[in-house]
Coordinates of C-alpha atoms in Angstrom, one line a residue:
M289 CA 71.7 146.4 96.2
A290 CA 72.5 142.7 96.9
T291 CA 69.8 140.7 98.6
T292 CA 70.3 137.6 100.6
Q293 CA 67.9 134.7 100.2
P294 CA 67.1 132.3 103.0
F295 CA 69.3 129.3 103.2
G296 CA 68.0 126.4 101.1
Q297 CA 66.3 128.8 98.5
I298 CA 69.5 130.1 96.8
S299 CA 69.4 129.7 93.1
V300 CA 72.5 127.6 92.6
R301 CA 71.2 125.3 89.8
D302 CA 72.8 121.9 90.7
D303 CA 72.6 122.5 94.5
S304 CA 68.9 123.5 94.4
K305 CA 68.1 120.3 92.4
R306 CA 69.7 118.3 94.9
R307 CA 68.0 119.9 97.7
E308 CA 64.7 119.8 96.1
S309 CA 65.0 116.2 95.4
A310 CA 66.3 115.5 98.9
A311 CA 64.0 117.6 101.0
P312 CA 60.8 115.7 100.3
K313 CA 62.5 112.5 101.0
S314 CA 64.3 113.5 104.2
A315 CA 61.9 111.6 106.3
G316 CA 62.6 108.3 104.5
I317 CA 66.3 108.0 103.6
W318 CA 66.4 104.7 105.5
S319 CA 63.7 103.4 103.1
R320 CA 66.3 103.5 100.3
A321 CA 68.4 100.2 99.8
S322 CA 71.3 102.4 98.6
T323 CA 71.5 104.1 102.0
W324 CA 71.9 100.8 103.8
G325 CA 74.5 99.7 101.3
L326 CA 76.3 103.0 101.8
L327 CA 76.1 102.5 105.7
L328 CA 77.8 99.1 105.2
L329 CA 80.4 100.5 103.0
L330 CA 81.2 103.3 105.6
L331 CA 81.5 100.5 108.2
Y332 CA 84.5 99.1 106.3
F333 CA 86.2 102.5 106.4
A334 CA 85.3 103.0 110.0
L335 CA 87.0 99.8 111.0
G336 CA 90.0 100.6 108.8
G337 CA 89.4 97.3 106.9
V338 CA 90.4 95.4 110.0
S339 CA 88.2 92.8 111.8
P340 CA 87.2 93.9 115.2
F341 CA 88.3 90.3 116.4
V342 CA 91.9 91.1 115.6
N343 CA 93.9 92.5 118.4
A344 CA 97.4 93.4 117.5
P345 CA 99.4 96.6 117.1
T346 CA 98.9 98.3 113.6
A347 CA 102.6 97.9 113.0
M348 CA 102.6 94.3 113.7
R349 CA 99.6 93.7 111.5
A350 CA 101.6 95.3 108.7
V351 CA 104.5 93.2 109.3
S352 CA 102.3 90.0 109.3
T353 CA 100.6 91.0 106.1
S354 CA 103.9 91.4 104.4
S355 CA 105.4 88.3 105.7
E356 CA 102.7 85.7 105.6
G357 CA 101.3 86.1 102.0
G358 CA 98.4 88.3 103.0
V359 CA 99.3 90.9 100.3
L360 CA 97.1 89.4 97.7
G361 CA 94.0 89.3 99.9
E362 CA 94.6 92.9 100.9
R363 CA 94.9 94.0 97.3
L364 CA 91.8 92.1 96.3
T365 CA 89.8 93.8 99.2
K366 CA 90.9 97.2 98.0
L367 CA 90.0 96.4 94.5
L368 CA 86.5 95.3 95.6
M369 CA 86.0 98.5 97.8
F370 CA 87.3 100.6 94.8
V371 CA 84.7 99.0 92.6
I372 CA 81.8 99.5 95.0
C373 CA 82.8 103.1 95.7
M374 CA 82.8 103.8 91.9
I375 CA 79.3 102.3 91.5
F376 CA 78.0 104.7 94.0
A377 CA 79.8 107.7 92.4
A378 CA 78.6 106.6 89.0
Q379 CA 75.0 107.0 90.1
R380 CA 75.5 110.8 90.3
R381 CA 78.2 111.2 87.9
Q382 CA 77.5 114.7 86.8
A383 CA 77.3 116.0 90.4
V384 CA 80.4 114.1 91.4
R385 CA 82.2 115.5 88.3
R386 CA 81.2 119.0 89.3
L387 CA 82.4 118.6 92.8
S388 CA 85.6 117.1 91.6
M389 CA 86.3 120.4 89.7
Q390 CA 85.3 122.5 92.6
M391 CA 87.6 120.6 94.9
K392 CA 90.6 120.4 92.5
L393 CA 93.2 120.4 95.4
V394 CA 91.5 117.4 97.3
T395 CA 91.0 115.6 94.0
S396 CA 94.6 116.2 93.0
F397 CA 96.0 114.5 95.9
P398 CA 95.2 110.8 95.1
M399 CA 95.8 111.7 91.4
L400 CA 99.4 112.9 92.2
A401 CA 99.9 109.8 94.4
L402 CA 99.0 107.5 91.5
L403 CA 101.2 109.6 89.1
L404 CA 104.2 109.2 91.4
F405 CA 104.1 105.4 91.5
P406 CA 107.3 105.1 89.4
V407 CA 109.3 106.5 92.3
S408 CA 107.5 104.3 94.9
Q409 CA 109.5 101.7 97.0
L410 CA 106.5 99.4 96.4
A411 CA 104.6 100.5 93.3
S412 CA 101.8 97.9 93.6
R413 CA 100.9 99.2 97.1
T414 CA 101.0 102.8 95.9
I415 CA 98.6 102.0 93.0
S416 CA 96.2 100.0 95.0
S417 CA 96.0 102.5 97.9
G418 CA 96.0 105.4 95.6
A419 CA 93.1 104.1 93.6
L420 CA 91.1 103.3 96.8
L421 CA 91.8 106.9 98.0
L422 CA 90.5 108.3 94.9
A423 CA 87.4 106.2 94.9
A424 CA 86.8 107.1 98.6
T425 CA 87.2 110.7 97.8
L426 CA 84.5 110.4 95.0
L427 CA 82.2 108.5 97.4
M428 CA 82.4 111.6 99.6
Y429 CA 81.4 113.7 96.7
Y430 CA 78.6 111.4 96.1
I431 CA 77.3 111.8 99.6
M432 CA 77.6 115.5 99.6
S433 CA 75.8 115.8 96.3
R434 CA 73.0 113.4 97.3
Y435 CA 72.2 114.3 101.0
A436 CA 71.4 117.5 102.7
F437 CA 73.5 118.5 105.7
D438 CA 71.2 116.9 108.4
E439 CA 70.8 113.8 106.3
V440 CA 74.7 113.5 106.3
L441 CA 74.7 113.8 110.0
E442 CA 71.9 111.4 110.5
L443 CA 73.8 108.9 108.3
F444 CA 76.9 109.1 110.5
L445 CA 74.9 109.3 113.7
I446 CA 73.5 105.8 113.0
L447 CA 77.1 104.6 112.1
G448 CA 78.6 106.1 115.0
T449 CA 76.0 104.8 117.4
G450 CA 76.3 101.3 116.1
T451 CA 80.3 101.4 116.3
I452 CA 80.5 103.2 119.6
V453 CA 78.0 101.0 121.4
A454 CA 79.7 97.8 120.0
S455 CA 83.0 99.3 121.2
I456 CA 81.6 99.7 124.8
V457 CA 80.3 96.1 124.6
F458 CA 83.6 94.8 123.3
A459 CA 85.6 96.5 126.0
L460 CA 83.4 95.2 128.7
A461 CA 82.2 91.9 127.6
L462 CA 85.0 90.9 125.2
P463 CA 88.1 92.5 126.8
Q464 CA 90.4 90.1 124.8
Y465 CA 89.3 92.1 121.7
G466 CA 88.1 95.3 123.1
L467 CA 91.1 96.4 125.2
D468 CA 94.3 97.7 123.8
M469 CA 97.0 95.0 124.4
M470 CA 100.0 97.2 123.5
G471 CA 102.7 97.7 126.2
G472 CA 101.6 100.4 128.6
H473 CA 98.1 100.5 127.3
S474 CA 96.6 97.6 129.2
G475 CA 93.1 98.5 130.3
A476 CA 92.6 101.2 127.7
W477 CA 89.5 100.8 125.5
K478 CA 89.9 100.3 121.7
G479 CA 86.5 98.7 121.2
V480 CA 85.9 97.4 117.6
F481 CA 88.6 99.7 116.2
S482 CA 92.3 99.0 115.6
A483 CA 93.7 101.0 118.7
K484 CA 92.8 103.2 121.5
N485 CA 93.8 106.3 119.7
Y486 CA 91.6 105.5 116.8
L487 CA 88.7 105.0 119.1
G488 CA 89.4 108.3 120.8
N489 CA 89.7 110.1 117.3
I490 CA 86.5 108.6 115.8
A491 CA 84.5 109.0 119.0
L492 CA 85.3 112.7 119.1
F493 CA 84.3 113.1 115.4
F494 CA 81.0 111.3 116.0
L495 CA 80.5 113.5 119.1
T496 CA 80.6 116.5 117.0
M497 CA 78.0 115.1 114.7
A498 CA 75.7 114.2 117.4
V499 CA 76.0 117.8 118.9
S500 CA 75.4 119.4 115.5
Y501 CA 72.5 117.1 114.5
R502 CA 68.9 118.2 114.9
G503 CA 66.8 115.0 115.2
R504 CA 63.7 115.0 113.0
T505 CA 61.9 112.5 115.1
L506 CA 61.7 111.7 118.8
F507 CA 63.5 108.4 118.3
L508 CA 66.4 110.1 116.5
R509 CA 66.5 113.0 119.2
S510 CA 66.9 110.2 121.9
V511 CA 69.6 108.5 119.8
R512 CA 71.4 111.8 119.5
I513 CA 71.4 112.4 123.3
S514 CA 72.5 108.8 123.9
Q515 CA 75.3 109.0 121.4
I516 CA 76.7 112.1 123.0
I517 CA 76.9 110.1 126.3
F518 CA 78.4 107.0 124.6
C519 CA 81.0 109.1 122.8
L520 CA 82.1 110.8 126.0
V521 CA 82.5 107.5 127.8
A522 CA 84.4 106.0 124.9
I523 CA 86.8 109.0 124.8
A524 CA 87.3 108.9 128.6
F525 CA 88.1 105.1 128.7
S526 CA 90.2 105.1 125.5
R527 CA 92.9 106.9 127.7
A528 CA 94.0 108.6 124.6
A529 CA 95.6 111.9 125.7
T530 CA 95.2 113.7 122.5
A531 CA 91.6 112.8 122.3
H532 CA 91.1 114.1 125.9
L533 CA 92.6 117.4 124.9
L534 CA 91.0 117.9 121.7
T535 CA 87.6 117.1 123.4
A536 CA 88.3 120.0 125.8
I537 CA 89.2 122.2 122.8
Y538 CA 86.0 121.2 121.0
I539 CA 83.9 122.0 123.9
A540 CA 85.6 125.4 124.2
Y541 CA 85.0 125.9 120.5
F542 CA 81.3 125.1 120.7
V543 CA 80.9 127.6 123.6
V544 CA 82.7 130.3 121.6
M545 CA 80.5 129.7 118.5
K546 CA 77.4 129.8 120.5
T547 CA 78.6 133.1 122.1
L548 CA 79.4 134.5 118.6
H549 CA 75.6 134.2 117.7
R550 CA 74.9 137.0 119.9
F551 CA 77.3 139.4 118.3
R552 CA 76.7 141.6 115.4
T553 CA 79.0 141.0 112.3
K554 CA 81.2 144.0 113.0
D555 CA 81.8 142.7 116.5
Y556 CA 83.4 139.6 115.3
F557 CA 86.6 141.4 114.5
V558 CA 86.9 142.6 118.1
L559 CA 86.3 139.1 119.4
C560 CA 88.8 137.7 116.8
I561 CA 91.4 140.1 118.1
V562 CA 90.7 139.0 121.6
L563 CA 90.9 135.3 120.7
L564 CA 94.1 135.9 118.8
G565 CA 95.7 137.6 121.8
T566 CA 94.5 134.6 124.0
L567 CA 96.1 132.1 121.7
S568 CA 99.3 134.1 121.5
V569 CA 99.6 134.1 125.3
A570 CA 98.9 130.4 125.3
A571 CA 101.7 129.8 122.7
V572 CA 104.2 131.8 124.7
M573 CA 103.3 129.7 127.7
I574 CA 103.7 126.6 125.8
V575 CA 107.1 127.7 124.6
T576 CA 108.4 129.0 127.9
T577 CA 106.9 126.3 130.2
P578 CA 106.6 123.1 128.0
D579 CA 106.6 120.8 131.0
L580 CA 103.2 122.2 131.9
L581 CA 101.8 121.2 128.5
F582 CA 103.3 117.8 128.7
S583 CA 101.9 117.2 132.1
L584 CA 98.3 118.2 130.9
L585 CA 98.7 115.7 128.0
G586 CA 100.0 113.0 130.3
K587 CA 103.1 112.6 128.3
D588 CA 106.9 113.1 129.0
A589 CA 109.2 115.7 127.3
S590 CA 109.7 113.3 124.4
L591 CA 106.0 113.1 123.9
T592 CA 106.0 109.3 124.5
G593 CA 108.9 108.9 122.2
R594 CA 107.6 110.8 119.3
T595 CA 110.4 113.3 119.2
G596 CA 112.9 110.5 118.5
I597 CA 110.6 109.2 115.8
W598 CA 110.3 112.7 114.3
S599 CA 114.0 113.2 114.2
A600 CA 114.7 109.8 112.5
V601 CA 111.9 110.4 110.0
I602 CA 113.2 113.9 109.1
D603 CA 116.5 112.3 108.2
S604 CA 114.7 110.1 105.8
I605 CA 112.7 113.0 104.4
A606 CA 116.0 114.8 103.6
K607 CA 117.0 112.0 101.3
R608 CA 113.8 112.3 99.1
P609 CA 112.4 115.8 99.8
L610 CA 110.6 116.5 96.6
L611 CA 108.5 113.4 95.8
G612 CA 109.0 111.1 98.7
Y613 CA 109.1 107.3 98.7
G614 CA 105.6 106.6 97.3
Y615 CA 102.1 106.9 98.6
Q616 CA 101.6 104.2 101.4
A617 CA 104.9 102.8 100.4
F618 CA 107.3 104.0 103.2
W619 CA 106.4 101.9 106.2
L620 CA 107.4 98.5 104.9
A621 CA 108.5 97.1 108.3
L622 CA 112.0 95.8 108.1
E623 CA 112.4 96.7 104.3
G624 CA 113.4 99.8 102.6
E625 CA 114.0 103.1 104.3
S626 CA 111.7 102.4 107.1
Y627 CA 114.0 99.8 108.4
R628 CA 116.6 102.5 109.2
V629 CA 113.9 104.4 111.2
I630 CA 112.9 101.3 113.1
L631 CA 116.5 100.7 114.1
A632 CA 117.0 104.2 115.2
V633 CA 114.0 104.3 117.5
S634 CA 113.9 100.5 118.4
W635 CA 110.1 100.4 117.6
V636 CA 108.2 98.6 114.9
L637 CA 106.3 101.5 113.4
A638 CA 103.6 101.9 110.8
Q639 CA 103.3 105.8 110.8
A640 CA 105.5 108.8 111.7
Q641 CA 103.1 109.9 114.6
S642 CA 102.4 113.0 112.5
G643 CA 100.1 113.2 109.5
F644 CA 102.2 116.0 107.9
L645 CA 105.5 114.1 108.2
D646 CA 103.8 111.0 106.8
V647 CA 102.8 113.1 103.7
M648 CA 106.3 114.2 103.3
L649 CA 107.6 110.8 103.6
E650 CA 105.3 109.5 101.0
M651 CA 104.8 112.4 98.6
G652 CA 107.5 115.0 99.5
V653 CA 107.1 118.7 99.2
A654 CA 104.6 118.1 96.3
G655 CA 102.1 116.4 98.6
L656 CA 102.7 118.6 101.6
A657 CA 102.0 121.6 99.4
I658 CA 98.6 120.3 98.5
V659 CA 97.7 119.5 102.1
V660 CA 98.7 122.9 103.3
L661 CA 96.6 124.6 100.5
V662 CA 93.6 122.4 101.3
F663 CA 93.8 123.6 105.0
G664 CA 94.3 127.2 103.9
F665 CA 91.3 127.3 101.5
A666 CA 89.1 125.4 104.2
F667 CA 89.9 128.0 106.9
R668 CA 89.3 130.8 104.4
D669 CA 85.9 129.4 103.4
G670 CA 84.9 128.8 107.0
V671 CA 85.9 132.3 108.3
V672 CA 84.2 134.1 105.3
C673 CA 81.0 132.0 105.9
L674 CA 81.1 132.9 109.6
L675 CA 81.5 136.5 109.1
R676 CA 78.9 136.9 106.2
S677 CA 76.2 134.4 106.9
R678 CA 73.4 135.0 109.5
D679 CA 71.3 132.1 108.6
R680 CA 71.1 129.7 111.6
T681 CA 71.0 126.4 109.5
Q682 CA 73.9 127.6 107.5
L683 CA 75.9 128.7 110.4
R684 CA 75.3 125.3 112.1
A685 CA 76.6 123.5 109.1
V686 CA 79.7 125.9 108.7
E687 CA 80.5 125.6 112.4
W688 CA 80.6 121.7 112.2
Y689 CA 82.6 121.7 109.0
L690 CA 85.1 124.2 110.6
A691 CA 85.3 122.1 113.9
I692 CA 86.3 119.0 111.9
V693 CA 89.0 120.9 109.7
M694 CA 90.3 122.3 113.1
L695 CA 90.4 119.0 114.9
T696 CA 92.0 117.2 111.9
L697 CA 94.7 119.8 111.8
I698 CA 95.6 119.5 115.4
Y699 CA 95.3 115.7 115.5
N700 CA 97.7 115.2 112.7
L701 CA 100.4 117.1 114.7
D702 CA 101.0 113.9 116.8
E703 CA 98.9 111.3 115.1
S704 CA 98.4 110.4 111.4
F705 CA 95.4 110.1 109.1
L706 CA 95.7 112.7 106.5
F707 CA 94.4 111.4 103.2
E708 CA 94.6 107.8 104.5
P709 CA 92.9 105.4 102.1
K710 CA 91.1 103.4 104.9
H711 CA 90.4 105.9 107.7
L712 CA 87.0 107.3 108.3
G713 CA 88.5 110.5 110.0
S714 CA 90.2 111.3 106.7
M715 CA 86.9 110.9 104.7
I716 CA 85.0 113.1 107.2
F717 CA 87.7 115.7 106.7
V718 CA 87.0 115.7 102.9
I719 CA 83.3 116.1 103.7
A720 CA 84.0 119.1 105.8
C721 CA 86.3 120.6 103.1
V722 CA 83.5 120.1 100.5
G723 CA 80.8 121.5 102.7
L724 CA 82.8 124.8 103.4
K725 CA 83.4 125.1 99.6
Q726 CA 79.7 124.7 98.9
E727 CA 78.6 127.3 101.5
W728 CA 81.3 129.8 100.3
L729 CA 80.2 129.4 96.8
R730 CA 76.5 129.8 98.0
L731 CA 77.4 133.0 99.6
R732 CA 79.1 134.3 96.4
V733 CA 76.0 133.7 94.4
T734 CA 73.8 135.6 96.9
A735 CA 76.3 138.5 96.8
V736 CA 75.9 139.0 93.0
P737 CA 73.2 141.6 92.3
Q738 CA 70.3 140.2 90.5
P739 CA 69.1 141.9 87.3
P740 CA 65.7 143.6 87.4
G741 CA 62.9 141.0 87.1
A742 CA 65.2 138.1 88.0
R743 CA 63.8 135.5 90.1

């Protein structure tokens, strides 16, 4: 008869070695110089590689980079970040290699992006961005192989506290940098980030981390509580409608997960049927009364012009449906196929306002297939772990991972950051997928009957 060992004592060779080496040092991860170096590197990704003292729409920054000779500097910065990420990954090359094999789909996305450079509209950008995405993915494997779950949350708690507090200071004390100056957004906070929507997105992700984290000291527990408040304030004043809606969804998700803890495993199926019925009713209401949903989102029937963008983008996708226009090589301002989309919508764009459409633009059906499978396996791993695991620590980890996957999926319906090379949200999504896979594999190990005398 299969036995279930307590979480943290499961005999997965590589994982146990990582945890054994990490556990005694958990009180002193900030005594390691490498942790501070990693924090600075993550700060670069959190800011999207953009100085907080730059206040211009993302699309306009893309135009100026292309037209003012800033391409070389951008490429050199990406090369430097690539090298630094690879240095970190090389420190745990065996563990990173093992995770690369376990996460074949996630690893294959940047590999495919690089392989498709011959069909790219701008091969140099595809190669530099694809290489950075690959290095960033390996960096996430490094983090997941070196740090235990609460250490990962602690690392991002410190990063989040610094950036969110700085964002509040910028918005209040340096409004020329901290407020979003795009038309119609005046007064909305963007803080040290590139736009108000980015602030709302990242603040929500940091909020989930603070909620899931269990502080090991009184100081960290106070930081955790403060961060929850800071994140809620940042989300509210970002005026990002999607962030507001998803914050409500996350709160509902958190309440449901806490309620599930009181149920026996067999009762999960009953509750899942109830939830499925509720979602079905909600879907019917959205289809039959869309104006109600738009009013809740604070948007008009065109979703602030998104429907027009999607229509124009779909026409471009139809021209290259299989392999796309090249990773990070579609939005070239007034050059290439993006010029036609910009003329159609009368906006200077740098994204399709949908992560899934951007993947189709850049890598066609081939890229979208990988993305769909990544989400599919992540949800499978999460549901299996929720149904089979009864360990509190493991459940807390799975619930956070699953929340990130769910929020990423919904976010990318009308925003875009799926497998972006310089977007912290994309990197956190990779961490969540890796975490779910690790927990799923751990459950498989415990489900295998041990031979007599085995320890």
